[in-house]
mmCIF file of C-alpha atoms in Angstrom:
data_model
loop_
_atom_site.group_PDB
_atom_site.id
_atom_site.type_symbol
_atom_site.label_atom_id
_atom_site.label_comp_id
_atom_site.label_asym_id
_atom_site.label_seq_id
_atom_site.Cartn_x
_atom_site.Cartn_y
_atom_site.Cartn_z
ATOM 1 C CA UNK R 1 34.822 0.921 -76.185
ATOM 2 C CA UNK R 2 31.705 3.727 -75.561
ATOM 3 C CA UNK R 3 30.123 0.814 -73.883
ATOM 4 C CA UNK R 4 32.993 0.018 -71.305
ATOM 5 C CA UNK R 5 33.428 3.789 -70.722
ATOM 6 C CA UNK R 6 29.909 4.430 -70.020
ATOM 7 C CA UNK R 7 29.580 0.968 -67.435
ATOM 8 C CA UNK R 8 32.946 2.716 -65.806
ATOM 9 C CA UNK R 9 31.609 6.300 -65.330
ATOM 10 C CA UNK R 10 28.334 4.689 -64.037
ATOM 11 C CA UNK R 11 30.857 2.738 -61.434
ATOM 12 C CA UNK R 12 31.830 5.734 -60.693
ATOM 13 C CA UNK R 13 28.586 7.370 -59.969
ATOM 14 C CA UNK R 14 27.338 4.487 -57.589
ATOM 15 C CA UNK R 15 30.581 5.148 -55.544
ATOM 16 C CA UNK R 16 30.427 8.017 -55.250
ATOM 17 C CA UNK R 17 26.801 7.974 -53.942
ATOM 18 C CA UNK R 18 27.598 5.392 -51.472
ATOM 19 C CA UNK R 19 30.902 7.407 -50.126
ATOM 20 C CA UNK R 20 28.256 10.391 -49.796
ATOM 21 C CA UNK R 21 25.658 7.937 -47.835
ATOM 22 C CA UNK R 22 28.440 6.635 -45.562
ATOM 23 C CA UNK R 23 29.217 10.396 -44.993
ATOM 24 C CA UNK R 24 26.212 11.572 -44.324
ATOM 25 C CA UNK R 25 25.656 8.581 -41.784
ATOM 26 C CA UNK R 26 28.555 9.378 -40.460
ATOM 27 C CA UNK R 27 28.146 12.999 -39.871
ATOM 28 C CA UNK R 28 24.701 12.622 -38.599
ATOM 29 C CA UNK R 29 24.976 9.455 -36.571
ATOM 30 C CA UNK R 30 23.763 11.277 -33.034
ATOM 31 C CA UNK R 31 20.506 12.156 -34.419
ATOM 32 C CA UNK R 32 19.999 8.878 -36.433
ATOM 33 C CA UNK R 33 18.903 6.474 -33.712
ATOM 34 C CA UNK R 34 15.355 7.292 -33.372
ATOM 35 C CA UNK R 35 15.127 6.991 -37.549
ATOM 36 C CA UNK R 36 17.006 3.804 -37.741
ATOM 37 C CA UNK R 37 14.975 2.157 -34.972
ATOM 38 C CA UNK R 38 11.676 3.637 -36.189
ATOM 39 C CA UNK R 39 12.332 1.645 -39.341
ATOM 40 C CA UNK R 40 13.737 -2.001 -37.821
ATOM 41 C CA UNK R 41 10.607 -1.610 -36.065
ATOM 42 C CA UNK R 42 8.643 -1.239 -39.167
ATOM 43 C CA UNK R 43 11.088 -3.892 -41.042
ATOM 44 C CA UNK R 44 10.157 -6.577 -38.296
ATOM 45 C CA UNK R 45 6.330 -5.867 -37.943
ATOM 46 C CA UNK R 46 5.141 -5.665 -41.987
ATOM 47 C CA UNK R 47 4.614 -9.356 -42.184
ATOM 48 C CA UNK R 48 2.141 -8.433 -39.364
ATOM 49 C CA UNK R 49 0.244 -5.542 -41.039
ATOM 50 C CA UNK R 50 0.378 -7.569 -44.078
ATOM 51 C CA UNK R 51 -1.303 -10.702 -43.093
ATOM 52 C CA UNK R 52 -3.732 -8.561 -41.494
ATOM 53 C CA UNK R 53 -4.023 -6.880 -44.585
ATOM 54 C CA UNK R 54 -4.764 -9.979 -46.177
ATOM 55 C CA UNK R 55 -7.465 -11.085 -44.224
ATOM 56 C CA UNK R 56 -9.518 -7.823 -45.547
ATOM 57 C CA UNK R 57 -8.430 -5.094 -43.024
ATOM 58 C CA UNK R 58 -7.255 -1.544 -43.830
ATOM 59 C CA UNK R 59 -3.720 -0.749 -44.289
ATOM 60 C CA UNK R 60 -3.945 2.218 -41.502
ATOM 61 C CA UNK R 61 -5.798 -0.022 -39.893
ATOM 62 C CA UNK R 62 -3.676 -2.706 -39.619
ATOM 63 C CA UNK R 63 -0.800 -0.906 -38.835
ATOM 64 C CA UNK R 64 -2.732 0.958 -35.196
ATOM 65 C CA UNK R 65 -3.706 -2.527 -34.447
ATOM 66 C CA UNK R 66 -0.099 -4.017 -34.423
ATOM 67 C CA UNK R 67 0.944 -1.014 -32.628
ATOM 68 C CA UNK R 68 -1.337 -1.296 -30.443
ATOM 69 C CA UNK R 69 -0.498 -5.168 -29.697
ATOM 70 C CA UNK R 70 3.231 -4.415 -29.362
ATOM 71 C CA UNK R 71 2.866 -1.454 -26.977
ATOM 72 C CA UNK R 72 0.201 -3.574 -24.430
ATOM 73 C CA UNK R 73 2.548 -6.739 -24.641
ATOM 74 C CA UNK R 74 5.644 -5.851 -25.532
ATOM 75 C CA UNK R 75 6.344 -2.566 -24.044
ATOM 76 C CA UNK R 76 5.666 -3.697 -20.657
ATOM 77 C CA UNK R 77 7.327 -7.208 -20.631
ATOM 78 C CA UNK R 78 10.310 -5.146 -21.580
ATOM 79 C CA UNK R 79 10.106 -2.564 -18.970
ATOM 80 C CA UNK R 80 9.942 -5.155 -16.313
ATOM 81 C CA UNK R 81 12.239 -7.202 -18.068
ATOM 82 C CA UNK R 82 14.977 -3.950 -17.887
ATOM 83 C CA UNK R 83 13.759 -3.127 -13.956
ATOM 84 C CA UNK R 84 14.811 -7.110 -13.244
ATOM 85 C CA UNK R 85 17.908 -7.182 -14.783
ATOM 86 C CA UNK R 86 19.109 -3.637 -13.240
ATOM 87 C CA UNK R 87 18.150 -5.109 -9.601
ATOM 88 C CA UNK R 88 19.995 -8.095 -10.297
ATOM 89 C CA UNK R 89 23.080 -6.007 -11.380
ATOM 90 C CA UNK R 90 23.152 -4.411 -8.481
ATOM 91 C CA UNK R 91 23.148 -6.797 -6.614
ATOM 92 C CA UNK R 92 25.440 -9.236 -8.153
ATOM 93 C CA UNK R 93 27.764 -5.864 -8.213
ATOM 94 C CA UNK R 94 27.779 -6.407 -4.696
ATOM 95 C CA UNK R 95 28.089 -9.554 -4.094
ATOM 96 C CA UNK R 96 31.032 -10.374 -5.906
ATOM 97 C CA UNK R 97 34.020 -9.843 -3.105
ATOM 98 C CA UNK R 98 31.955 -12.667 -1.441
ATOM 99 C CA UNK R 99 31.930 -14.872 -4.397
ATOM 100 C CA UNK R 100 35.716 -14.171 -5.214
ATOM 101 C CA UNK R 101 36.608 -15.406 -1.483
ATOM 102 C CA UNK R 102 34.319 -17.896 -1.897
ATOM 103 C CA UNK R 103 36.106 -18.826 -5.295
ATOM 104 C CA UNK R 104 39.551 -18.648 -4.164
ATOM 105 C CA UNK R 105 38.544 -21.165 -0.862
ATOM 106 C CA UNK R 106 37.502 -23.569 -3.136
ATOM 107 C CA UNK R 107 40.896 -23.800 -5.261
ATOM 108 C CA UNK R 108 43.164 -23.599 -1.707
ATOM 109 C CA UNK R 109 43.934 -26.932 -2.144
ATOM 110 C CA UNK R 110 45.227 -26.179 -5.642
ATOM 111 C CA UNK R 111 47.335 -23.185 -4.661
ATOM 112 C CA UNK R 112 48.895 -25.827 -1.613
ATOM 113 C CA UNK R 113 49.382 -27.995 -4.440
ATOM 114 C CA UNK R 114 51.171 -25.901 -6.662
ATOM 115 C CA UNK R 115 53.389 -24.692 -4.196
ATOM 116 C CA UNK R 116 54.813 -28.145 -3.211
ATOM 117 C CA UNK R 117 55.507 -28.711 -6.570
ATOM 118 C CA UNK R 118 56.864 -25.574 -7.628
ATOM 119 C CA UNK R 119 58.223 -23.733 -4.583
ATOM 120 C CA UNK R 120 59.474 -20.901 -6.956
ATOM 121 C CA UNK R 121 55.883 -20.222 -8.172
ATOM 122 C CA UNK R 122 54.559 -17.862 -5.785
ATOM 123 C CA UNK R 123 52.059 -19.661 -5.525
ATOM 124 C CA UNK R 124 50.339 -17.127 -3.117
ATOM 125 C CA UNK R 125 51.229 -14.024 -5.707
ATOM 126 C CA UNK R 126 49.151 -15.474 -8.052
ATOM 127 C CA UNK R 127 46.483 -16.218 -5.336
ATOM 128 C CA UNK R 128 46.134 -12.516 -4.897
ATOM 129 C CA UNK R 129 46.754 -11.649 -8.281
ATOM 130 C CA UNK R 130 43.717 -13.413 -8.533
ATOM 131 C CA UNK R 131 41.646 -12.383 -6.033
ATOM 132 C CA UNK R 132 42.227 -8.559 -6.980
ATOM 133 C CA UNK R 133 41.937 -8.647 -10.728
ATOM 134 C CA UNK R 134 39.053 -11.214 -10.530
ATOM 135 C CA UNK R 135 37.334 -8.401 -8.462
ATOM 136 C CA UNK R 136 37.912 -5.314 -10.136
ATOM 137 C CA UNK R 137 37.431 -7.378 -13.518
ATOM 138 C CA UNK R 138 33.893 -8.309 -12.404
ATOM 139 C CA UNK R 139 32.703 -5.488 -10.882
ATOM 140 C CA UNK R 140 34.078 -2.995 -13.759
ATOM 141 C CA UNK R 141 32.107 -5.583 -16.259
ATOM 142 C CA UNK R 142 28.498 -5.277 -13.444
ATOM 143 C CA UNK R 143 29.323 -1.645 -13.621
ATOM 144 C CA UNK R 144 29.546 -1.303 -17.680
ATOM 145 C CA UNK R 145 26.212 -3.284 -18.076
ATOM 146 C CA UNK R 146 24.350 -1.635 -15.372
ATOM 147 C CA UNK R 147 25.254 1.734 -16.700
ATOM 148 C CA UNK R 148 24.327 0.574 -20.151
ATOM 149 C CA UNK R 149 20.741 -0.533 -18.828
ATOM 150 C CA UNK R 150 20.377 2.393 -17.398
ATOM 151 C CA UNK R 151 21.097 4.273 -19.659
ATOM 152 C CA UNK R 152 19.220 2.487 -22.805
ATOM 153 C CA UNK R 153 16.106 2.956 -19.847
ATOM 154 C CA UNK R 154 16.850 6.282 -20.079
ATOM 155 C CA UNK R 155 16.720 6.478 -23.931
ATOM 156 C CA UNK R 156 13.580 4.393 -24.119
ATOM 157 C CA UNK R 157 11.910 7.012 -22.122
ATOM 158 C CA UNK R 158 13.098 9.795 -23.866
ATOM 159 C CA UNK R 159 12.112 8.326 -27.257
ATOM 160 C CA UNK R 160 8.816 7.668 -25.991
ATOM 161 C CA UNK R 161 8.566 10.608 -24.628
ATOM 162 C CA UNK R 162 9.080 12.720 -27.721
ATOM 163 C CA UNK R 163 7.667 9.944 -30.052
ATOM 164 C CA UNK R 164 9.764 10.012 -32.602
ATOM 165 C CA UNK R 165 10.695 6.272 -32.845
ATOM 166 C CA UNK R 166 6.999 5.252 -32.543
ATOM 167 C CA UNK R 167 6.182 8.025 -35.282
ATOM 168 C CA UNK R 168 8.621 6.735 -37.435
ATOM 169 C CA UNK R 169 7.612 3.252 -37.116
ATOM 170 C CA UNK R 170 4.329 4.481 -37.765
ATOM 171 C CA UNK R 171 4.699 5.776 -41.045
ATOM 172 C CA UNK R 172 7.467 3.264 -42.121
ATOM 173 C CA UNK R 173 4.968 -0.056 -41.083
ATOM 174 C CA UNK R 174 1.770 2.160 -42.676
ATOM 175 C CA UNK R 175 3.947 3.118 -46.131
ATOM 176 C CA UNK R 176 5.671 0.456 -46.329
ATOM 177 C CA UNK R 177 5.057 -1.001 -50.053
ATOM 178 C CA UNK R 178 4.136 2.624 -51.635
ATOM 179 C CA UNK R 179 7.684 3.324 -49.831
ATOM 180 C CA UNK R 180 9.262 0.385 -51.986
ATOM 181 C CA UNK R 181 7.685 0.627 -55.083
ATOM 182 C CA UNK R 182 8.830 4.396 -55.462
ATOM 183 C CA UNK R 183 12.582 3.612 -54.888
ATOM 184 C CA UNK R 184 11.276 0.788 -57.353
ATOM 185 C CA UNK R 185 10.640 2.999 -59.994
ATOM 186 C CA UNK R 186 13.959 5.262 -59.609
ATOM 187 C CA UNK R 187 15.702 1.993 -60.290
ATOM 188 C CA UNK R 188 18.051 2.129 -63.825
ATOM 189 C CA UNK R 189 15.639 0.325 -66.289
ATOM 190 C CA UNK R 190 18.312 -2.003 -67.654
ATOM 191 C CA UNK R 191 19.728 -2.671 -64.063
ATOM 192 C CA UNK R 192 16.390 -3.043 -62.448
ATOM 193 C CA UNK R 193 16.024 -6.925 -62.815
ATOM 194 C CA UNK R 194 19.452 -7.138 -61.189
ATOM 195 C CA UNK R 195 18.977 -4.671 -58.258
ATOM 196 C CA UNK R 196 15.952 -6.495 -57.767
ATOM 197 C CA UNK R 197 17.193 -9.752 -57.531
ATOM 198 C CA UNK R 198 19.948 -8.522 -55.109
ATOM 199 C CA UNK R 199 17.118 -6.852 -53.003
ATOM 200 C CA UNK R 200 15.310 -9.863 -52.778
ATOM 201 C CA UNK R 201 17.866 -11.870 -51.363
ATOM 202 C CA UNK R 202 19.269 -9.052 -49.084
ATOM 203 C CA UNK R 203 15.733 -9.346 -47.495
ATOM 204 C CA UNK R 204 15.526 -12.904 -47.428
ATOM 205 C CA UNK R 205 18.801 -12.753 -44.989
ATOM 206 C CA UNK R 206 17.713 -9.846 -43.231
ATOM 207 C CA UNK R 207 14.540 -11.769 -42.410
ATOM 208 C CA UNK R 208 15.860 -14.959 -41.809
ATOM 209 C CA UNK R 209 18.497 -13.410 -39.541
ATOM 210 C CA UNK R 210 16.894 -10.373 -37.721
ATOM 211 C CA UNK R 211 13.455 -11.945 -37.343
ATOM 212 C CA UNK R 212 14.365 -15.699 -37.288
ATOM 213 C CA UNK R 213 17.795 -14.879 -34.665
ATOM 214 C CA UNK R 214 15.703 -12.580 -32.748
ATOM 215 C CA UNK R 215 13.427 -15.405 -32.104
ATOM 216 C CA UNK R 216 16.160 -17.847 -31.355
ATOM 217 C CA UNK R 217 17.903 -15.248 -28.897
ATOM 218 C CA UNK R 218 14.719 -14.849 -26.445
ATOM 219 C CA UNK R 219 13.812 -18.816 -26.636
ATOM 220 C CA UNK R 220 17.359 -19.489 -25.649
ATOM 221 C CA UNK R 221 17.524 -16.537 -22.863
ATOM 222 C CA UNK R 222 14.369 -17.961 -21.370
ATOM 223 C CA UNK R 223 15.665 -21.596 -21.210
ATOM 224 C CA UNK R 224 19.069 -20.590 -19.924
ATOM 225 C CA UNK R 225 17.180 -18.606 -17.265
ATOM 226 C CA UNK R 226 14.860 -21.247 -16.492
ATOM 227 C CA UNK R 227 17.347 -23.746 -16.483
ATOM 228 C CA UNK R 228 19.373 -22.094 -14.147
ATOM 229 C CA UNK R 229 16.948 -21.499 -11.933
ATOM 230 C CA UNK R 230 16.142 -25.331 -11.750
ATOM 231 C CA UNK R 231 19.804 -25.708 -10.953
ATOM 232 C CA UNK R 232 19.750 -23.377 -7.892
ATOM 233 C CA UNK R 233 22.971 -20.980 -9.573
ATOM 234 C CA UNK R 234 22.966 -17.658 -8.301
ATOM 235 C CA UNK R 235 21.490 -14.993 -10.682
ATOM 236 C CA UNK R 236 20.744 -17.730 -12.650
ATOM 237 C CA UNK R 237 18.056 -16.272 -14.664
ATOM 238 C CA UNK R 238 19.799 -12.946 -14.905
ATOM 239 C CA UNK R 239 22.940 -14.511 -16.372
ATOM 240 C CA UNK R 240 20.783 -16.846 -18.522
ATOM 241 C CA UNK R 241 18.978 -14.468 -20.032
ATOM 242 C CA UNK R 242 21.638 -12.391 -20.671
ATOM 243 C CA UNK R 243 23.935 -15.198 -22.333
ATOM 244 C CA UNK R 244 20.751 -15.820 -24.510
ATOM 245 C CA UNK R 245 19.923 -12.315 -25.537
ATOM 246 C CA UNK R 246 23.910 -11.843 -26.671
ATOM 247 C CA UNK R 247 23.960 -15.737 -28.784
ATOM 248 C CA UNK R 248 23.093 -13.194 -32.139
ATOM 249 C CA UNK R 249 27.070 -12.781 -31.631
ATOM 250 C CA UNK R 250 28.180 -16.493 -32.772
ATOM 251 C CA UNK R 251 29.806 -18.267 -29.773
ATOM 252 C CA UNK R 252 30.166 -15.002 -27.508
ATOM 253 C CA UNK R 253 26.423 -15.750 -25.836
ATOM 254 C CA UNK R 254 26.766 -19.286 -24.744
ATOM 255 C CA UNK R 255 30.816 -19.207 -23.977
ATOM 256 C CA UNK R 256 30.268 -16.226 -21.841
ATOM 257 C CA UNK R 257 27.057 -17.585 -20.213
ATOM 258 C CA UNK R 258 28.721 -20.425 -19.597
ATOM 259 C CA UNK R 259 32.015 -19.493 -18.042
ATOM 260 C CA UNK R 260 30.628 -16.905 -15.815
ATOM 261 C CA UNK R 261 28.195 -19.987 -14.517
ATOM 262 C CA UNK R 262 30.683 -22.154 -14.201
ATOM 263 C CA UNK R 263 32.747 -19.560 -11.559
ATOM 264 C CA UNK R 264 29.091 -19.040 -10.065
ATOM 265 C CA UNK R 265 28.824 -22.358 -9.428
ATOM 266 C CA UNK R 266 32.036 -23.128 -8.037
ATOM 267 C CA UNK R 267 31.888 -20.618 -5.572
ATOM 268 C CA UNK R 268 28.430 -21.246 -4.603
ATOM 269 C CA UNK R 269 28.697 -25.162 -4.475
ATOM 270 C CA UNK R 270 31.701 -26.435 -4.486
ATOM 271 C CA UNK R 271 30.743 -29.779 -5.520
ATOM 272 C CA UNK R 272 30.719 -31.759 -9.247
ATOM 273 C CA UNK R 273 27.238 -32.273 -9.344
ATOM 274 C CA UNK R 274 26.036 -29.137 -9.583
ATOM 275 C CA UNK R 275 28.719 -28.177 -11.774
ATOM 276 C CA UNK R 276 27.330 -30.839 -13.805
ATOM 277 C CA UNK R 277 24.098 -29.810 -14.117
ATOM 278 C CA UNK R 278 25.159 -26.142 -15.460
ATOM 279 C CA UNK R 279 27.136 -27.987 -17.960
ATOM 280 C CA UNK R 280 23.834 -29.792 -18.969
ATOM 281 C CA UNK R 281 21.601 -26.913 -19.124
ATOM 282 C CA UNK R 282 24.636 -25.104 -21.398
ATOM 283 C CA UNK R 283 25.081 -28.470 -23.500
ATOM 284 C CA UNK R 284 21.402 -28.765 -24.292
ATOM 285 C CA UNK R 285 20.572 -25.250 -25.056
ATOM 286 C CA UNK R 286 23.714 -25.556 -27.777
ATOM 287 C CA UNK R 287 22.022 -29.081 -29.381
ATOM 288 C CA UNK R 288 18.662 -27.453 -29.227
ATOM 289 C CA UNK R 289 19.735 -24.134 -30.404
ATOM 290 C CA UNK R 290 21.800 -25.867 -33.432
ATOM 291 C CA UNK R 291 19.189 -28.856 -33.926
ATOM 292 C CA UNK R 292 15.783 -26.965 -33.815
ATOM 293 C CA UNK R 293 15.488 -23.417 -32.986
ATOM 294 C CA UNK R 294 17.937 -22.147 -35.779
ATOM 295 C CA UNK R 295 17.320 -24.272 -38.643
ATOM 296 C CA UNK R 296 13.430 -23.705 -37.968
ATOM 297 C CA UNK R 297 13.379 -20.204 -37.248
ATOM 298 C CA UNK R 298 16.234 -19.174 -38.815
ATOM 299 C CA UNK R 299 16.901 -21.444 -41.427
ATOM 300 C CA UNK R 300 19.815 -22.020 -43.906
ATOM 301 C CA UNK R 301 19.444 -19.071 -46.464
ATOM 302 C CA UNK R 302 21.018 -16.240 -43.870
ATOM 303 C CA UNK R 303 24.921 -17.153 -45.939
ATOM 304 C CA UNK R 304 26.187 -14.619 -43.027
ATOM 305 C CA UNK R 305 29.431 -16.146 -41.762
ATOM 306 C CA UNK R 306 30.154 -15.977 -38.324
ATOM 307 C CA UNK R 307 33.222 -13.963 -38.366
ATOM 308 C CA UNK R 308 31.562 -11.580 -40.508
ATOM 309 C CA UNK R 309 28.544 -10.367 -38.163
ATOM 310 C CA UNK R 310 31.274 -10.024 -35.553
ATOM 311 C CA UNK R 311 33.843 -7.922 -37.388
ATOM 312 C CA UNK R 312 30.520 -5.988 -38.918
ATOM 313 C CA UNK R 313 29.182 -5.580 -35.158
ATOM 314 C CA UNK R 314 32.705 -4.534 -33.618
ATOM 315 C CA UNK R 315 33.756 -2.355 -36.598
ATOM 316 C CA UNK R 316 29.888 -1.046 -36.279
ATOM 317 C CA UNK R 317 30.134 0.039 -32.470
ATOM 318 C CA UNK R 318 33.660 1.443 -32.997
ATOM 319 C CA UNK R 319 32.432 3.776 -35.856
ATOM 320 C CA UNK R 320 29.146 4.653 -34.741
ATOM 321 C CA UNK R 321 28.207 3.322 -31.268
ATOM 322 C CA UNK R 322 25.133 1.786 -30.638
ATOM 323 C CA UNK R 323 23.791 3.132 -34.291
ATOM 324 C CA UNK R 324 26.728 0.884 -35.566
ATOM 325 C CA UNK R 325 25.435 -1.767 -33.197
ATOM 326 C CA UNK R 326 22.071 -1.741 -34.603
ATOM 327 C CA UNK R 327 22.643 -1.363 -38.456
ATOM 328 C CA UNK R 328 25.487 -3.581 -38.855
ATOM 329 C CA UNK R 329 24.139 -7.193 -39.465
ATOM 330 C CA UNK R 330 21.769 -5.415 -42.429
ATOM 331 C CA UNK R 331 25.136 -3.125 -43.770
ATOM 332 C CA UNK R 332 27.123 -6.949 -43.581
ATOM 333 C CA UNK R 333 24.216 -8.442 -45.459
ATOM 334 C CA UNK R 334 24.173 -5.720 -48.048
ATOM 335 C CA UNK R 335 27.934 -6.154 -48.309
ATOM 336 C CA UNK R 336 27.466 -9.736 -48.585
ATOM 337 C CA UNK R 337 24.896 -9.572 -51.565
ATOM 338 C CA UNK R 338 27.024 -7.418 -53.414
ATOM 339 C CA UNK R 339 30.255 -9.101 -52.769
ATOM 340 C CA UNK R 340 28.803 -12.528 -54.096
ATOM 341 C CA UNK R 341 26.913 -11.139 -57.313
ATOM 342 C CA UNK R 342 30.388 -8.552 -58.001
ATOM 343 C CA UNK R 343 32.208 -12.059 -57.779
ATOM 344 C CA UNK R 344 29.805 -13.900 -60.233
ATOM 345 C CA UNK R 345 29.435 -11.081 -62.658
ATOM 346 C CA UNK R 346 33.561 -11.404 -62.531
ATOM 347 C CA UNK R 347 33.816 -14.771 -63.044
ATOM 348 C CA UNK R 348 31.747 -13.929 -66.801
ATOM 349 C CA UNK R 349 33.397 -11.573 -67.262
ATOM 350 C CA UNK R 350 36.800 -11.630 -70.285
ATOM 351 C CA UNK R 351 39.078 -10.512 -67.244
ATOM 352 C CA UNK R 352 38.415 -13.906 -65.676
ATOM 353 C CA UNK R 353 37.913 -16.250 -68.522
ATOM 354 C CA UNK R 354 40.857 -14.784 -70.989
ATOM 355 C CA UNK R 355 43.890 -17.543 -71.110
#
């Protein structure tokens, strides 16, 4: 009886901690960013500083020197990479009435077609239904990404500027193991193999998903770019790239990628076989993305359901914004974890096994 009172009051206690965290978070979300990116950063770069470690180096050392490699190769690929896609905003911004007239041409003979067979139809209505919504659709979505590029520029300057995230990551990459062996040691000493356990898998699907997806999202942004380059499309590479980057939401990347080429195409062409050949660079990214890239990069221990990143990444962005954006996959594999061993410790348990 003592014993089942004391596991309830500590139940209590670890609630009541996490209902403080999620508080806190909450409360202090708009000065959070720089932290929480400081340590992804650090997350994704320790097996660097470790294997460099390993091959005799100094910890400190090893940390400037993958700094030091990200900011001359990374920093500027993504720099240019963010100056690209805001001139190829723009101008797609404004070059969409064209490709909506262009669009609408192209499916005259189905309007003429509909409105033999259906004279009631208003056939015409829903031609211009079209042709305004289709517009103001498009260019509100151009405007929404442009101003988010700009404005995530904007951030990555100002962050750089006052050095906090690089600070951060600093000190997160450079501590990293004294930083988990002292929350190792606050651990409860008869809960400690548990919490342990749990941690190690938690990591294992943080670092299959976050470092393995990661991966998967810029070799699939780059062949979708490339690919519709080949092809001739339009902002090809822009919308390539873009459908590529966003494939860490399951489905959303490649159906959006590929619907927006499709229209592209359409208007641009007119004819089947280029159509085609979009719907062969689409269809081969999906059998190499499900065939190679994921189960070698990402492999088959992430047990993160695809509706559960996206309700973690929508209910994420609605309750924090981008901060919600960025720590949701890890708070849904945390979730996860806990879920699945609170679900095996009931199935032991005499609650589950009484007749």
């Amino acid at each position: 009886m003592e014993k089942a009172k004391a596991q309830n009051r500590n139940w209590i206690i670890w609630l009541v901690i996490f209902a403080l965290f999620c508080w806190a978070v909450y409360v202090l979300r708009s000065v959070l960013l720089p932290f929480v990116a400081g340590i992804i950063i650090g997350y994704l770069l320790d097996p660097w500083a470790t294997r460099f470690v390993k091959w005799g180096m100094n910890r400190t050392l090893a940390t400037l020197l993958v700094l030091f490699l990200v900011v001359i190769f990374i920093v500027p690929a993504l720099i240019l990479l963010i100056g690209m896609i805001d001139d190829q905003l723009g101008k797609f911004i404004s070059g969409v009435p064209a490709y909506i007239s262009n669009l609408l041409k192209r499916l005259e003979p189905v309007f003429i077609e509909l409105q033999d067979r259906f004279p009631g139809l208003g056939a015409e209505k829903i031609k211009m239904y079209l042709r305004d919504n289709m517009s103001n659709g498009l260019k509100l979505t151009g405007n929404v990404l442009r101003s988010l590029v700009s404005s995530g520029f904007a951030i990555f300057n100002l962050l750089s500027l006052l050095l906090i995230t690089p600070v951060v990551a600093f000190y997160m990459l450079r501590d990293w193991n004294t930083f988990i062996n002292k929350v190792d040691s606050l651990l409860p000493k008869k809960s400690r193999a548990s919490i342990e356990e749990q941690a190690r898998e938690i990591d294992c699907i943080l670092a299959g998903f976050i470092r393995g997806q990661l991966s998967v999202c810029v070799l699939l942004g780059c062949f979708y770019a490339l690919g519709l380059y080949i092809v001739g499309l339009d902002f090809g590479s822009l919308v390539g790239f873009i459908a590529g980057v966003i494939s860490f939401i399951p489905y959303v990347g490649s159906i959006t990628g590929f619907v927006i080429s499709l229209a592209i195409a359409f208007a641009q062409f007119g004819d089947y076989g280029h159509i085609l050949q979009v719907v062969a660079v689409f269809v081969t990214g999906q059998f190499l993305e499900g065939n190679f890239l994921t189960p070698k990069l990402v492999g088959d221990s992430v047990g993160l359901h695809p509706v559960w990143i996206m309700f973690a990444l929508l209910a994420g962005g609605v309750l924090l914004g981008f901060l919600g954006l960025m720590i949701a996959v890890p708070a849904a594999a945390v979730i996860g974890v806990l879920i699945r061993h609170a679900i095996m410790n009931y199935k032991k348990s005499n609650l589950y096994l009484e007749n």
